[in-house]
Short mmCIF file of C-alpha atoms in Angstrom, two decimals:
data_model
loop_
_atom_site.label_atom_id
_atom_site.label_comp_id
_atom_site.label_asym_id
_atom_site.label_seq_id
_atom_site.Cartn_x
_atom_site.Cartn_y
_atom_site.Cartn_z
CA MET A 1 81.02 121.39 85.16
CA ASN A 2 80.72 117.59 85.50
CA ASP A 3 78.34 115.32 86.06
CA LEU A 4 78.54 114.68 89.57
CA VAL A 5 78.34 118.49 90.57
CA GLU A 6 75.31 118.72 88.58
CA LYS A 7 73.93 115.68 90.28
CA LEU A 8 74.78 117.08 93.80
CA HIS A 9 73.21 120.69 92.81
CA HIS A 10 69.90 119.03 91.58
CA ARG A 11 69.91 116.68 94.56
CA PHE A 12 70.35 119.34 96.89
CA ARG A 13 67.71 121.50 95.67
CA LYS A 14 65.17 118.58 95.43
CA THR A 15 65.95 117.63 99.04
CA PHE A 16 66.00 121.03 100.92
CA GLY A 17 64.41 123.29 98.45
CA GLU A 18 66.95 125.85 98.32
CA GLU A 19 70.13 126.85 96.25
CA PRO A 20 73.33 125.74 97.95
CA LEU A 21 76.93 126.89 98.03
CA MET A 22 79.05 124.73 95.97
CA VAL A 23 82.53 123.92 97.02
CA ARG A 24 84.88 121.46 95.53
CA SER A 25 87.60 120.09 97.52
CA PRO A 26 90.42 117.85 96.15
CA GLY A 27 91.98 114.68 97.16
CA ARG A 28 95.84 114.89 97.24
CA ILE A 29 98.88 112.99 96.19
CA ASN A 30 102.24 112.79 97.91
CA LEU A 31 104.91 112.40 95.51
CA ILE A 32 107.84 111.71 98.55
CA GLY A 33 108.11 112.71 102.34
CA GLU A 34 105.91 109.99 103.96
CA HIS A 35 105.22 110.06 107.59
CA THR A 36 107.53 113.20 107.97
CA ASP A 37 104.63 115.82 108.50
CA TYR A 38 103.92 115.00 112.21
CA ASN A 39 107.83 114.87 112.45
CA GLU A 40 108.04 118.27 111.51
CA GLY A 41 109.91 117.47 108.48
CA PHE A 42 109.42 117.97 104.63
CA VAL A 43 106.85 116.64 102.27
CA LEU A 44 105.79 117.19 98.65
CA PRO A 45 102.25 117.06 97.97
CA ALA A 46 100.04 118.20 95.59
CA ALA A 47 96.11 118.49 94.76
CA VAL A 48 94.45 116.33 92.38
CA ASP A 49 91.50 116.04 89.94
CA LYS A 50 89.38 113.75 92.31
CA ALA A 51 87.50 115.39 94.96
CA ILE A 52 84.44 115.78 97.36
CA TYR A 53 82.08 117.99 96.46
CA PHE A 54 79.98 119.91 98.92
CA ALA A 55 76.43 121.68 98.41
CA VAL A 56 75.48 123.80 101.67
CA ALA A 57 72.85 125.96 102.72
CA PRO A 58 71.91 127.70 106.02
CA ARG A 59 69.20 126.81 108.46
CA SER A 60 67.32 129.20 110.48
CA ASP A 61 67.95 126.82 113.75
CA HIS A 62 70.80 125.29 115.19
CA HIS A 63 70.21 122.01 113.57
CA CYS A 64 72.43 120.32 111.08
CA HIS A 65 70.98 117.97 108.54
CA LEU A 66 73.86 115.64 106.59
CA VAL A 67 73.16 113.91 103.49
CA ALA A 68 76.37 111.61 102.12
CA MET A 69 75.00 110.99 98.65
CA ASP A 70 77.28 108.03 97.83
CA LEU A 71 76.29 106.05 100.85
CA GLU A 72 72.80 106.98 100.68
CA ALA A 73 72.95 107.82 104.16
CA SER A 74 71.68 110.70 106.39
CA PHE A 75 72.31 112.17 109.84
CA GLN A 76 71.32 114.91 111.87
CA PHE A 77 72.76 116.61 115.04
CA GLY A 78 72.68 120.11 116.97
CA LEU A 79 75.52 122.44 117.15
CA SER A 80 75.38 122.08 121.24
CA ASP A 81 75.28 118.20 121.12
CA LEU A 82 78.59 117.00 119.44
CA GLU A 83 78.86 113.68 120.36
CA PRO A 84 81.10 111.08 118.34
CA SER A 85 78.69 108.46 116.49
CA PRO A 86 79.38 104.84 116.06
CA ARG A 87 78.60 105.36 112.60
CA GLY A 88 81.93 106.90 111.86
CA TRP A 89 81.73 109.43 108.84
CA PRO A 90 79.49 111.80 110.53
CA ASN A 91 82.41 112.11 113.01
CA TYR A 92 84.51 114.09 110.24
CA ILE A 93 81.80 116.49 109.87
CA MET A 94 81.06 116.93 113.77
CA GLY A 95 84.90 117.33 114.33
CA VAL A 96 85.15 120.27 112.06
CA VAL A 97 81.99 121.96 113.43
CA ASP A 98 83.49 121.62 117.19
CA GLN A 99 86.78 122.99 115.98
CA LEU A 100 85.03 126.09 114.20
CA GLN A 101 82.80 126.47 117.35
CA LYS A 102 86.19 126.36 119.87
CA ALA A 103 87.78 129.15 117.47
CA GLY A 104 85.09 131.32 118.08
CA GLY A 105 83.20 131.04 114.76
CA ARG A 106 79.40 132.08 115.20
CA LEU A 107 77.43 129.03 113.08
CA TRP A 108 74.08 128.44 112.55
CA GLY A 109 72.50 125.18 111.68
CA PHE A 110 73.27 124.04 108.15
CA ASN A 111 72.06 121.52 105.22
CA CYS A 112 74.88 119.74 103.76
CA MET A 113 74.89 117.20 101.07
CA PHE A 114 78.41 115.92 99.69
CA GLY A 115 79.79 113.67 97.24
CA GLY A 116 82.98 112.69 95.11
CA ASP A 117 84.96 110.67 93.02
CA ILE A 118 87.96 110.19 95.71
CA PRO A 119 88.71 106.51 96.25
CA ILE A 120 88.01 105.46 100.03
CA ALA A 121 91.15 104.37 101.89
CA ALA A 122 93.61 104.56 99.09
CA GLY A 123 95.84 106.90 100.45
CA LEU A 124 94.60 110.06 98.70
CA ALA A 125 93.48 111.98 101.81
CA SER A 126 89.98 111.56 101.30
CA SER A 127 89.09 112.22 104.95
CA ALA A 128 91.03 115.59 104.57
CA ALA A 129 89.05 116.72 101.64
CA ILE A 130 85.89 116.18 103.84
CA GLU A 131 87.18 117.79 106.95
CA ALA A 132 88.97 120.97 104.73
CA GLY A 133 86.39 121.17 102.38
CA LEU A 134 83.42 121.30 104.96
CA ALA A 135 85.69 123.94 107.06
CA PHE A 136 86.40 126.04 103.92
CA ALA A 137 82.53 125.89 102.75
CA LEU A 138 81.13 126.84 106.30
CA ASN A 139 83.85 129.82 106.54
CA GLU A 140 82.33 130.88 103.25
CA LEU A 141 78.92 130.39 104.24
CA PHE A 142 78.66 132.14 107.52
CA GLN A 143 81.42 134.67 106.66
CA LEU A 144 83.46 133.37 109.61
CA GLY A 145 86.77 135.22 108.60
CA PHE A 146 89.33 132.46 109.09
CA SER A 147 92.24 132.18 106.85
CA LEU A 148 93.65 128.85 104.77
CA SER A 149 96.18 127.77 107.19
CA GLU A 150 93.66 128.25 110.11
CA ILE A 151 91.18 126.34 107.99
CA ALA A 152 94.10 123.35 107.34
CA ARG A 153 94.95 123.41 111.08
CA MET A 154 91.27 123.03 112.35
CA ALA A 155 90.57 120.21 109.74
CA MET A 156 93.57 118.68 111.04
CA GLN A 157 92.68 119.07 114.63
CA ALA A 158 89.22 117.63 113.89
CA GLU A 159 90.63 114.66 112.92
CA ASN A 160 93.04 114.25 115.78
CA GLU A 161 90.44 115.11 118.46
CA PHE A 162 87.08 113.84 117.01
CA VAL A 163 87.93 111.07 114.93
CA GLY A 164 90.98 109.78 116.99
CA VAL A 165 93.65 109.83 114.14
CA GLN A 166 96.71 111.57 115.06
CA CYS A 167 97.66 113.08 111.42
CA GLY A 168 100.18 115.52 110.74
CA ILE A 169 98.85 118.70 108.49
CA MET A 170 100.09 117.87 105.24
CA ASP A 171 96.86 116.67 103.76
CA GLN A 172 94.93 119.67 104.77
CA LEU A 173 97.42 122.31 103.61
CA ALA A 174 97.81 120.63 100.46
CA ASN A 175 93.78 120.70 99.99
CA VAL A 176 93.63 124.19 100.51
CA TYR A 177 96.91 125.53 98.88
CA GLY A 178 97.02 123.33 95.99
CA ARG A 179 97.78 124.75 92.52
CA ALA A 180 97.44 123.32 89.04
CA ASP A 181 100.38 121.71 87.58
CA ARG A 182 102.57 122.41 90.83
CA PHE A 183 103.68 120.14 93.71
CA ILE A 184 104.02 122.29 97.19
CA HIS A 185 107.39 121.84 98.85
CA LEU A 186 105.81 122.52 102.60
CA ASP A 187 107.91 122.83 105.83
CA CYS A 188 105.79 121.24 108.24
CA ARG A 189 107.53 122.89 111.24
CA SER A 190 107.22 126.70 109.95
CA LEU A 191 104.36 125.70 107.47
CA ASP A 192 106.08 127.80 104.94
CA PHE A 193 106.17 126.32 101.32
CA ASP A 194 106.93 127.16 97.91
CA TYR A 195 105.84 125.73 94.36
CA VAL A 196 107.84 123.46 92.43
CA PRO A 197 106.59 123.30 88.81
CA PHE A 198 105.40 119.86 87.30
CA SER A 199 103.94 120.77 83.72
CA ASP A 200 107.24 120.81 81.70
CA GLN A 201 108.06 117.23 82.82
CA PRO A 202 107.79 114.12 80.20
CA ALA A 203 106.08 111.99 82.91
CA GLU A 204 102.83 111.26 83.66
CA ILE A 205 101.26 109.84 87.53
CA VAL A 206 99.60 106.98 87.37
CA LEU A 207 98.25 105.44 91.15
CA CYS A 208 97.71 101.48 91.33
CA ASP A 209 95.03 100.84 93.84
CA THR A 210 95.81 97.76 96.07
CA GLN A 211 92.08 97.64 96.91
CA ILE A 212 93.04 96.51 100.70
CA SER A 213 90.88 97.51 103.76
CA ARG A 214 93.29 99.29 105.78
CA GLU A 215 91.67 98.51 108.97
CA LEU A 216 95.19 98.31 110.82
CA SER A 217 96.22 101.62 109.20
CA ALA A 218 94.87 104.02 112.09
CA SER A 219 96.21 102.23 115.01
CA GLU A 220 99.66 101.28 113.40
CA TYR A 221 99.52 104.92 112.06
CA ASN A 222 99.10 106.18 116.05
CA LEU A 223 101.70 103.53 116.89
CA ARG A 224 104.69 104.90 114.55
CA ARG A 225 103.86 108.16 115.46
CA ARG A 226 104.21 107.40 119.26
CA GLN A 227 107.54 105.59 118.22
CA CYS A 228 108.93 108.77 116.66
CA GLU A 229 107.90 110.73 119.73
CA GLU A 230 109.66 108.18 121.95
CA GLY A 231 112.90 108.72 119.83
CA VAL A 232 112.36 112.50 120.69
CA ARG A 233 112.30 111.74 124.04
CA PHE A 234 115.31 109.75 124.22
CA PHE A 235 117.35 112.56 122.35
CA GLN A 236 115.91 115.24 124.73
CA GLN A 237 117.75 113.45 127.70
CA PHE A 238 121.00 114.70 126.01
CA PHE A 239 120.15 117.73 123.87
CA THR A 240 118.11 120.73 124.96
CA THR A 241 117.85 121.84 121.14
CA VAL A 242 115.84 118.77 120.37
CA HIS A 243 112.00 119.42 120.11
CA SER A 244 111.41 116.74 117.17
CA LEU A 245 113.08 114.71 115.20
CA ARG A 246 113.84 117.42 112.64
CA ASP A 247 116.29 118.57 114.91
CA VAL A 248 118.26 115.06 115.20
CA THR A 249 121.22 114.95 112.87
CA LEU A 250 122.29 111.60 111.22
CA ASP A 251 125.57 111.86 113.34
CA MET A 252 123.60 112.53 116.26
CA LEU A 253 121.67 109.24 115.53
CA GLU A 254 124.89 107.09 114.96
CA SER A 255 126.53 108.13 118.02
CA TYR A 256 123.75 106.84 120.36
CA ARG A 257 122.91 104.19 118.31
CA GLN A 258 123.79 101.56 120.80
CA ARG A 259 121.95 103.10 123.85
CA MET A 260 118.65 103.05 121.54
CA ASP A 261 115.78 100.57 121.43
CA PRO A 262 116.45 98.95 117.81
CA VAL A 263 112.80 99.71 116.31
CA ILE A 264 112.90 103.20 117.68
CA TYR A 265 116.66 103.80 115.86
CA GLN A 266 115.02 102.08 112.56
CA ARG A 267 111.99 104.56 112.66
CA CYS A 268 114.13 107.68 113.50
CA LEU A 269 116.55 106.77 110.48
CA TYR A 270 113.84 106.40 108.28
CA VAL A 271 112.76 109.93 109.10
CA LEU A 272 115.87 111.72 108.79
CA GLN A 273 116.61 109.95 105.54
CA GLU A 274 113.09 110.78 104.27
CA ASN A 275 113.62 114.33 104.81
CA ASP A 276 116.98 114.29 102.98
CA ARG A 277 114.97 112.75 99.88
CA VAL A 278 112.31 115.20 99.87
CA MET A 279 115.16 118.07 99.48
CA GLY A 280 116.72 115.93 96.67
CA ALA A 281 113.64 115.46 94.71
CA VAL A 282 112.62 119.45 95.04
CA ARG A 283 116.33 119.88 93.28
CA ASP A 284 115.49 117.01 90.95
CA LEU A 285 112.35 118.27 89.59
CA ARG A 286 113.92 121.82 89.35
CA ASN A 287 116.78 120.33 87.10
CA GLY A 288 114.42 117.96 85.25
CA ASP A 289 116.34 115.13 86.41
CA LEU A 290 113.62 112.44 86.47
CA GLU A 291 116.16 109.55 86.81
CA SER A 292 117.56 110.86 89.83
CA LEU A 293 113.83 111.26 91.22
CA GLY A 294 112.76 108.08 90.04
CA ILE A 295 115.67 106.38 92.42
CA ARG A 296 114.65 108.57 95.22
CA LEU A 297 111.18 107.13 95.05
CA LEU A 298 112.50 103.71 95.08
CA GLU A 299 114.49 104.00 97.78
CA SER A 300 111.40 105.95 99.74
CA HIS A 301 109.57 103.05 99.43
CA MET A 302 112.49 100.58 100.54
CA GLY A 303 112.71 102.81 103.80
CA LEU A 304 108.80 102.23 104.41
CA ARG A 305 108.94 98.74 103.73
CA ASP A 306 112.25 97.85 106.09
CA MET A 307 112.80 100.46 108.22
CA PHE A 308 109.29 102.13 109.12
CA GLU A 309 107.51 98.64 108.36
CA VAL A 310 104.14 100.15 106.91
CA SER A 311 104.19 98.25 103.45
CA CYS A 312 102.57 95.23 102.42
CA PRO A 313 103.02 92.52 99.92
CA SER A 314 100.74 93.78 97.88
CA LEU A 315 102.23 97.32 97.71
CA ASP A 316 105.68 95.46 97.51
CA ALA A 317 104.50 93.43 94.38
CA LEU A 318 103.20 96.41 92.48
CA VAL A 319 106.23 98.70 92.95
CA GLU A 320 108.66 95.71 92.20
CA ALA A 321 106.49 95.18 88.97
CA ALA A 322 106.45 98.82 87.90
CA SER A 323 109.99 98.87 88.53
CA ARG A 324 111.20 96.33 85.92
CA VAL A 325 108.98 98.30 83.04
CA GLU A 326 111.19 100.67 80.76
CA GLY A 327 110.35 104.36 81.33
CA VAL A 328 108.96 103.96 84.54
CA TYR A 329 111.20 106.61 86.64
CA GLY A 330 110.08 105.39 89.90
CA ALA A 331 107.56 104.07 92.08
CA ARG A 332 106.60 103.85 95.82
CA MET A 333 104.03 103.30 98.33
CA MET A 334 101.77 106.14 99.08
CA GLY A 335 99.97 107.07 102.07
CA ALA A 336 99.85 105.53 105.65
CA GLY A 337 100.74 102.27 104.58
CA PHE A 338 99.19 98.99 104.53
CA GLY A 339 97.10 99.09 101.57
CA GLY A 340 96.34 102.10 99.51
CA CYS A 341 97.66 103.07 96.44
CA THR A 342 101.36 103.21 94.86
CA ILE A 343 102.46 106.44 93.10
CA ASN A 344 104.03 105.75 89.68
CA LEU A 345 105.89 108.60 87.54
CA VAL A 346 105.67 107.26 83.94
CA HIS A 347 107.01 108.57 80.84
CA PRO A 348 104.13 108.86 78.43
CA ASP A 349 105.80 106.27 75.70
CA ALA A 350 105.83 103.65 78.59
CA LEU A 351 101.81 104.07 79.27
CA PRO A 352 100.94 101.06 77.23
CA VAL A 353 103.51 98.71 78.37
CA PHE A 354 102.84 99.78 82.32
CA GLN A 355 99.10 99.54 82.11
CA GLN A 356 99.57 96.28 80.81
CA THR A 357 102.38 95.01 82.97
CA MET A 358 100.45 96.51 86.34
CA SER A 359 97.20 94.29 84.88
CA ASP A 360 98.87 91.33 84.80
CA THR A 361 100.29 91.65 88.17
CA PHE A 362 96.92 92.58 89.62
CA GLN A 363 95.79 89.34 88.44
CA LYS A 364 98.50 87.06 88.66
CA ARG A 365 99.94 87.95 92.11
CA LEU A 366 97.32 90.07 93.97
CA LYS A 367 94.33 88.18 92.46
CA LYS A 368 92.24 90.87 91.84
CA PRO A 369 91.06 93.19 89.03
CA PRO A 370 93.43 96.18 87.89
CA LEU A 371 92.61 99.54 89.19
CA LEU A 372 94.59 102.35 88.21
CA TYR A 373 94.25 106.25 88.34
CA ARG A 374 95.94 108.75 85.88
CA VAL A 375 95.75 111.85 88.11
CA LYS A 376 96.19 115.37 87.08
CA ILE A 377 97.63 117.98 89.78
CA GLU A 378 94.96 120.75 90.11
CA GLU A 379 93.89 123.94 92.33
CA GLY A 380 93.08 123.35 95.81
CA THR A 381 89.70 123.88 97.47
CA SER A 382 87.56 126.77 96.08
CA VAL A 383 83.74 127.73 95.18
CA ILE A 384 81.94 126.40 92.33
CA SER A 385 80.16 128.96 90.29
CA MET A 386 76.93 127.24 88.98
#
């Protein structure tokens, strides 16, 4: 049991005077398959060893008392009084409560304290960890009987409807279905998935955090989603079989290119190519071909930079620097874009040179102190035994 869990447990008991249910809710990485989830495509995420931890206990009334330990902030609301707050962070909690009640969950009031070590705005899905983690905790606390898939979907809808970010379901599903040492090959249309082992690969996963506050991220993310939807509507004029970009082929795209808005064409082309890269990446992992996998990661970054236009100079500088290091299989930006982290696949023997190279790049090109995280692939959301 780590110090953070013990601190949270102690503070909850001191604040509320009762024994809580403890839940761990992990962040996630996504090896490849960016901006494909809301296009009903393929992704390759995994839960990691950075997490949000919850302590929750029922109340005898219909009031909810929240404490965000890392922010040293608190908030209260009633189950029948769910209105978005200008303070921001309570909306992730209230959005989950709203979805649980809409789905027929019979809730009572509750006390909730949470904190964690997932870097905020770094592309590790801290918001999904809060949403799915709380939904899981309340499902356990009140014995609501929802499945993991239902928990993931309600967590996504909380972010869509209450927070206002039109995310797909990848983050939430990776959160609840994560398995140690395995990537999740997820079909975001059917929600079918299988696990792809990683533990036997001679590679470490290292994230480099640009430390850029992503004010543009939510608005530009929603814009990219609308542009993809515009591409779908374009093809629906000619094909009754098209329901998402998943149904559009490269041949169809090229045949109609001259009739399309050039920006919409580029967005669609990226998504189609990225889906192909995910399928190739799964084959590479199963075959142990990390050289081929690394090439796909770099191609993914170039597509995000040039066709989807969600990268930024800091992300590009980090990927460029990593790509020059012998023993780095591949690197790319990860997450919504405009900041956040790069994900790097590095041979263990190359770690010292990689870390020094990235430290120099941070200081000389980003003018910032280096911030690197080595992450391990861990289990999904679960109850902690105290």
